[in-house]
Coordinates of C-alpha atoms in Angstrom, one line a residue:
M22 CA 41.6 115.7 82.4
M23 CA 44.2 118.4 81.8
M24 CA 46.7 117.2 84.7
Q25 CA 46.5 113.8 83.1
F26 CA 47.2 115.2 79.5
V27 CA 50.2 117.1 80.9
C28 CA 51.5 114.3 82.8
Q29 CA 51.4 112.0 79.6
L30 CA 53.1 115.1 77.6
L31 CA 55.8 114.9 80.2
G32 CA 56.4 111.6 80.4
H33 CA 57.0 111.3 76.3
L34 CA 59.4 114.4 76.7
L35 CA 61.2 112.4 79.3
I36 CA 61.3 109.5 76.9
I37 CA 62.7 111.2 74.5
C38 CA 65.0 113.0 76.4
I39 CA 66.7 109.9 77.4
A40 CA 66.7 108.0 74.3
A41 CA 68.2 111.4 72.6
F42 CA 70.9 111.3 75.4
D43 CA 71.7 107.6 74.6
L44 CA 71.8 108.3 70.9
L45 CA 74.5 111.0 71.6
Q46 CA 76.6 109.1 74.0
Q47 CA 76.8 106.5 71.5
L48 CA 77.6 108.8 68.6
W49 CA 80.4 110.2 71.0
V50 CA 81.6 106.7 71.5
R51 CA 81.5 106.0 68.0
L52 CA 83.5 109.2 66.9
H53 CA 86.0 108.6 69.8
A54 CA 86.7 105.1 68.4
L55 CA 87.3 106.1 65.0
A56 CA 89.5 108.9 65.9
S57 CA 91.6 106.6 68.2
R58 CA 91.7 104.0 65.2
S59 CA 93.1 106.4 63.3
Y60 CA 95.6 107.8 65.9
D61 CA 96.7 104.3 66.5
Y62 CA 98.1 104.0 63.1
L63 CA 100.7 106.5 63.7
Q64 CA 101.8 105.3 66.7
C65 CA 105.1 103.2 67.4
D66 CA 105.3 99.5 67.8
Q67 CA 102.7 98.2 70.2
R68 CA 105.0 95.4 71.3
A69 CA 107.3 98.2 72.4
F70 CA 104.7 99.9 74.2
L71 CA 103.3 96.5 76.1
D72 CA 106.7 95.8 77.1
S73 CA 107.3 99.2 78.3
A74 CA 104.1 98.8 80.4
L75 CA 104.9 95.5 81.6
R76 CA 108.0 96.5 83.6
G77 CA 105.6 98.8 85.9
L78 CA 103.3 95.7 86.7
E79 CA 103.7 93.5 89.8
K80 CA 101.9 90.5 88.9
L81 CA 100.1 89.3 85.7
P82 CA 97.1 87.1 85.4
K83 CA 97.7 83.5 84.2
H84 CA 94.5 83.0 82.8
L85 CA 92.2 86.1 81.2
V86 CA 88.7 85.5 80.2
L87 CA 86.7 87.8 77.6
V88 CA 83.0 88.0 78.1
V89 CA 80.9 89.3 75.2
G90 CA 77.6 90.6 76.1
P91 CA 74.3 89.9 73.9
D92 CA 74.2 93.6 73.0
D93 CA 77.7 94.0 71.9
C94 CA 78.0 94.4 68.0
Y95 CA 81.5 95.7 67.9
V96 CA 83.7 92.3 69.2
D97 CA 84.7 90.7 65.8
V98 CA 87.4 88.4 64.7
A99 CA 89.8 91.7 64.1
L100 CA 89.3 92.8 67.5
L101 CA 89.8 89.4 69.2
K102 CA 93.0 88.8 67.1
R103 CA 94.2 92.1 68.7
I104 CA 93.7 91.2 72.1
F105 CA 95.2 87.6 71.5
S106 CA 98.1 89.3 70.5
Y107 CA 98.3 91.5 73.5
A108 CA 97.9 88.6 75.5
Q109 CA 100.8 86.6 73.8
I110 CA 103.2 89.7 74.2
V111 CA 102.6 90.4 77.8
G112 CA 103.2 86.7 78.3
I113 CA 99.4 85.3 79.4
P114 CA 99.3 81.8 78.4
Y115 CA 95.6 81.0 78.9
L116 CA 92.5 83.0 77.5
S117 CA 89.0 82.0 77.5
V118 CA 86.0 83.6 75.3
Y119 CA 82.5 83.4 76.5
D120 CA 80.5 84.9 73.4
T121 CA 76.7 85.1 74.7
R122 CA 75.8 86.5 71.2
T123 CA 73.8 84.1 68.6
Q124 CA 74.9 82.5 65.3
G125 CA 74.3 85.4 62.9
N126 CA 74.1 87.8 65.2
G127 CA 77.7 88.5 65.9
Y128 CA 79.0 85.4 67.1
V129 CA 82.5 84.4 66.6
D130 CA 83.7 81.0 66.5
L131 CA 87.3 80.6 67.1
S132 CA 87.8 77.5 64.8
L133 CA 87.9 80.2 62.0
F134 CA 91.3 81.7 62.9
C135 CA 92.4 79.5 65.4
Q136 CA 94.3 76.0 65.3
L137 CA 92.2 73.2 67.0
D138 CA 93.8 71.3 69.7
E139 CA 94.1 67.5 68.9
K140 CA 93.1 66.5 72.4
S141 CA 90.0 68.6 72.6
E142 CA 87.4 70.0 70.9
R143 CA 87.3 72.9 73.1
C144 CA 90.8 74.0 73.1
F145 CA 92.4 76.1 70.4
H146 CA 95.8 77.2 69.8
W147 CA 96.7 80.9 68.1
P148 CA 98.3 81.6 65.9
S149 CA 97.8 78.4 63.9
S150 CA 100.8 77.0 62.8
S151 CA 100.6 78.4 59.4
Q152 CA 100.4 81.8 60.8
A153 CA 103.3 81.2 63.3
K154 CA 105.5 80.0 60.3
E155 CA 104.3 83.6 58.4
Q156 CA 105.0 85.4 61.5
K157 CA 108.8 83.9 61.4
L158 CA 109.3 84.9 57.9
I159 CA 107.7 88.4 59.1
Q160 CA 110.6 88.6 61.7
N161 CA 113.2 87.6 59.4
G162 CA 113.1 90.7 57.3
H163 CA 109.8 90.6 55.5
K164 CA 106.9 93.6 55.6
I165 CA 105.7 94.6 59.0
N166 CA 103.0 96.9 59.2
Q167 CA 103.4 100.3 61.1
N168 CA 101.4 99.5 64.1
G169 CA 103.6 96.4 64.9
T170 CA 101.2 93.6 64.0
S171 CA 100.6 91.6 61.1
N172 CA 97.4 89.7 60.0
G173 CA 96.2 90.4 63.9
Y174 CA 98.8 88.9 65.8
A175 CA 102.2 90.3 67.0
S176 CA 104.8 90.4 64.4
N177 CA 107.9 92.0 65.9
G178 CA 110.5 91.1 68.3
A179 CA 111.3 87.3 69.6
H180 CA 109.0 84.3 68.5
Q181 CA 106.4 83.8 71.4
K182 CA 104.5 80.7 72.6
Q183 CA 101.2 79.8 71.1
L184 CA 98.5 80.9 73.0
Q185 CA 96.1 78.2 74.7
V186 CA 92.4 79.6 73.8
Y187 CA 89.3 78.1 74.9
Q188 CA 85.7 78.6 74.0
I189 CA 83.2 78.7 76.6
T190 CA 79.3 78.2 75.9
R191 CA 76.0 79.1 78.2
A192 CA 75.9 75.0 78.6
D193 CA 79.1 75.5 80.7
G194 CA 77.7 77.5 83.3
H195 CA 74.8 76.6 85.6
A196 CA 73.6 73.8 83.8
L197 CA 77.1 72.2 84.0
I198 CA 77.1 72.4 87.6
A199 CA 73.7 71.0 88.1
D200 CA 74.6 67.9 86.1
V201 CA 77.7 67.4 88.2
C202 CA 75.7 67.8 91.6
R203 CA 72.9 65.4 89.9
E204 CA 75.5 62.7 89.4
L205 CA 77.0 63.2 92.8
Y206 CA 73.5 62.7 94.4
E207 CA 72.9 59.8 92.2
S208 CA 76.2 58.1 93.6
R209 CA 76.1 59.3 97.2
K210 CA 76.2 55.9 98.5
S211 CA 79.5 54.8 96.6
V212 CA 82.9 54.8 98.3
Q213 CA 84.2 57.6 96.4
V214 CA 81.6 60.0 97.1
Q215 CA 81.6 59.2 100.9
A216 CA 85.2 59.8 101.0
M217 CA 84.6 63.4 99.0
L218 CA 82.1 64.2 102.0
E219 CA 84.3 63.7 104.9
E220 CA 86.3 67.2 104.3
R221 CA 85.2 70.3 102.4
Q222 CA 88.2 70.5 100.8
K223 CA 88.2 66.9 99.3
L224 CA 84.6 67.6 97.9
T225 CA 85.4 71.0 96.4
N226 CA 88.7 69.1 94.8
G227 CA 86.6 66.1 93.6
I228 CA 83.7 68.9 91.8
N229 CA 86.5 70.9 90.2
G230 CA 87.9 67.5 88.8
M231 CA 84.5 66.5 87.5
L232 CA 83.6 70.3 86.3
N233 CA 87.1 70.1 84.2
K234 CA 86.5 66.8 82.7
R235 CA 83.4 67.5 81.3
L236 CA 84.6 70.9 80.2
G237 CA 87.5 69.1 78.4
Y238 CA 90.3 70.8 79.6
A239 CA 92.0 71.7 82.8
V240 CA 93.4 75.3 83.4
P241 CA 93.9 77.7 86.2
E242 CA 90.5 79.6 87.3
P243 CA 90.7 83.0 85.5
E244 CA 92.2 86.0 87.4
L245 CA 91.2 88.5 85.2
G246 CA 88.0 89.0 83.2
I247 CA 87.1 91.8 80.6
V248 CA 83.0 92.3 79.8
F249 CA 82.4 93.9 76.7
S250 CA 78.9 95.3 77.3
R251 CA 76.7 98.1 78.2
Q252 CA 76.6 96.9 81.6
T253 CA 78.5 94.8 84.3
C254 CA 77.3 91.4 84.0
T255 CA 79.0 88.0 83.7
Y256 CA 76.2 86.2 81.8
G257 CA 76.3 83.0 83.8
L258 CA 80.0 82.6 83.1
L259 CA 81.4 79.2 84.9
P260 CA 80.1 80.7 88.2
W261 CA 82.0 77.8 90.2
H262 CA 85.6 79.0 88.5
V263 CA 85.2 82.7 88.6
R264 CA 84.6 83.0 92.3
F265 CA 87.9 85.3 92.6
T266 CA 87.8 86.6 89.3
E267 CA 88.3 90.5 88.9
F268 CA 86.2 91.7 86.1
H269 CA 86.3 95.0 84.2
T270 CA 83.9 96.4 82.0
H271 CA 84.9 98.0 78.7
R272 CA 81.7 99.7 77.3
S273 CA 80.3 98.8 73.8
G274 CA 81.3 100.6 70.9
S275 CA 84.6 101.9 72.4
Y276 CA 88.1 101.4 70.8
F277 CA 90.0 98.7 72.7
D278 CA 94.0 99.0 71.6
A279 CA 97.0 98.2 73.5
K280 CA 96.6 101.4 75.9
S281 CA 93.4 100.1 76.8
F282 CA 94.5 96.4 77.6
A283 CA 97.4 98.0 79.5
Q284 CA 95.1 99.8 81.6
V285 CA 93.3 96.9 82.6
L286 CA 96.4 95.2 83.6
Y287 CA 97.4 97.9 85.6
K288 CA 94.1 98.1 87.7
Y289 CA 94.6 94.2 88.2
A290 CA 98.3 94.7 89.4
R291 CA 97.0 97.1 92.0
C292 CA 94.1 94.9 93.1
E293 CA 94.9 93.1 96.3
Q294 CA 92.7 90.4 97.4
R295 CA 92.9 90.2 101.1
W296 CA 91.1 86.3 101.0
G297 CA 88.9 87.6 104.5
K298 CA 91.4 89.2 106.6

């Protein structure tokens, strides 16, 4: 009886120690984020910093995907605008956002600050036309913030093309592939499907085309992904499209700035996929 009591007591103490360690770790992360944010305001133009970092990169992704975990409560509109501006500065043309949070629990709707594409309900442009005009006025001599950004987007240097942004939902994952496979099975006796089954590459291209048609846009598969969560997980993100995507996890609560973005790009540039060789 005494031994059982001691074991239960040690178990409770262990749980308390783990909870205390986790709380202290979160507190340290938030203090570091606060210090980094304050230090960031004293830095030079972030465009110049990213332009300088860009010279040391051998390759850049054409498509960047951001995965926001359900446990994250720090990724908001302001952070997404900063990341969009970084991607625009370095020249990444496509960016997708997969926010697994729910409405009222931190979910960010891109339509709040991006311009909806006329041809697709899933495609947006950033900055919007009004923001782009304001950006041009700023470049012609109006006020520029000390950190080189204005209203969340790059505001110094030459005018950049609009970033194409896509919002991905949970329905675009396994459920979408299941629908495509069901459609192929139902029309398995058709000439088109029989032709696709003759060669594996034809089948792959056919499935890709059907997926892109249902998604409402056709963009390159994402080469780089940034996961904002306490653990590395894709949460069912487009399993067919992220076969060769390199993922990097940024711990929830940690401050994400131009330096963090450049470090992810450096890691991606150093990575070489050998394709089974």
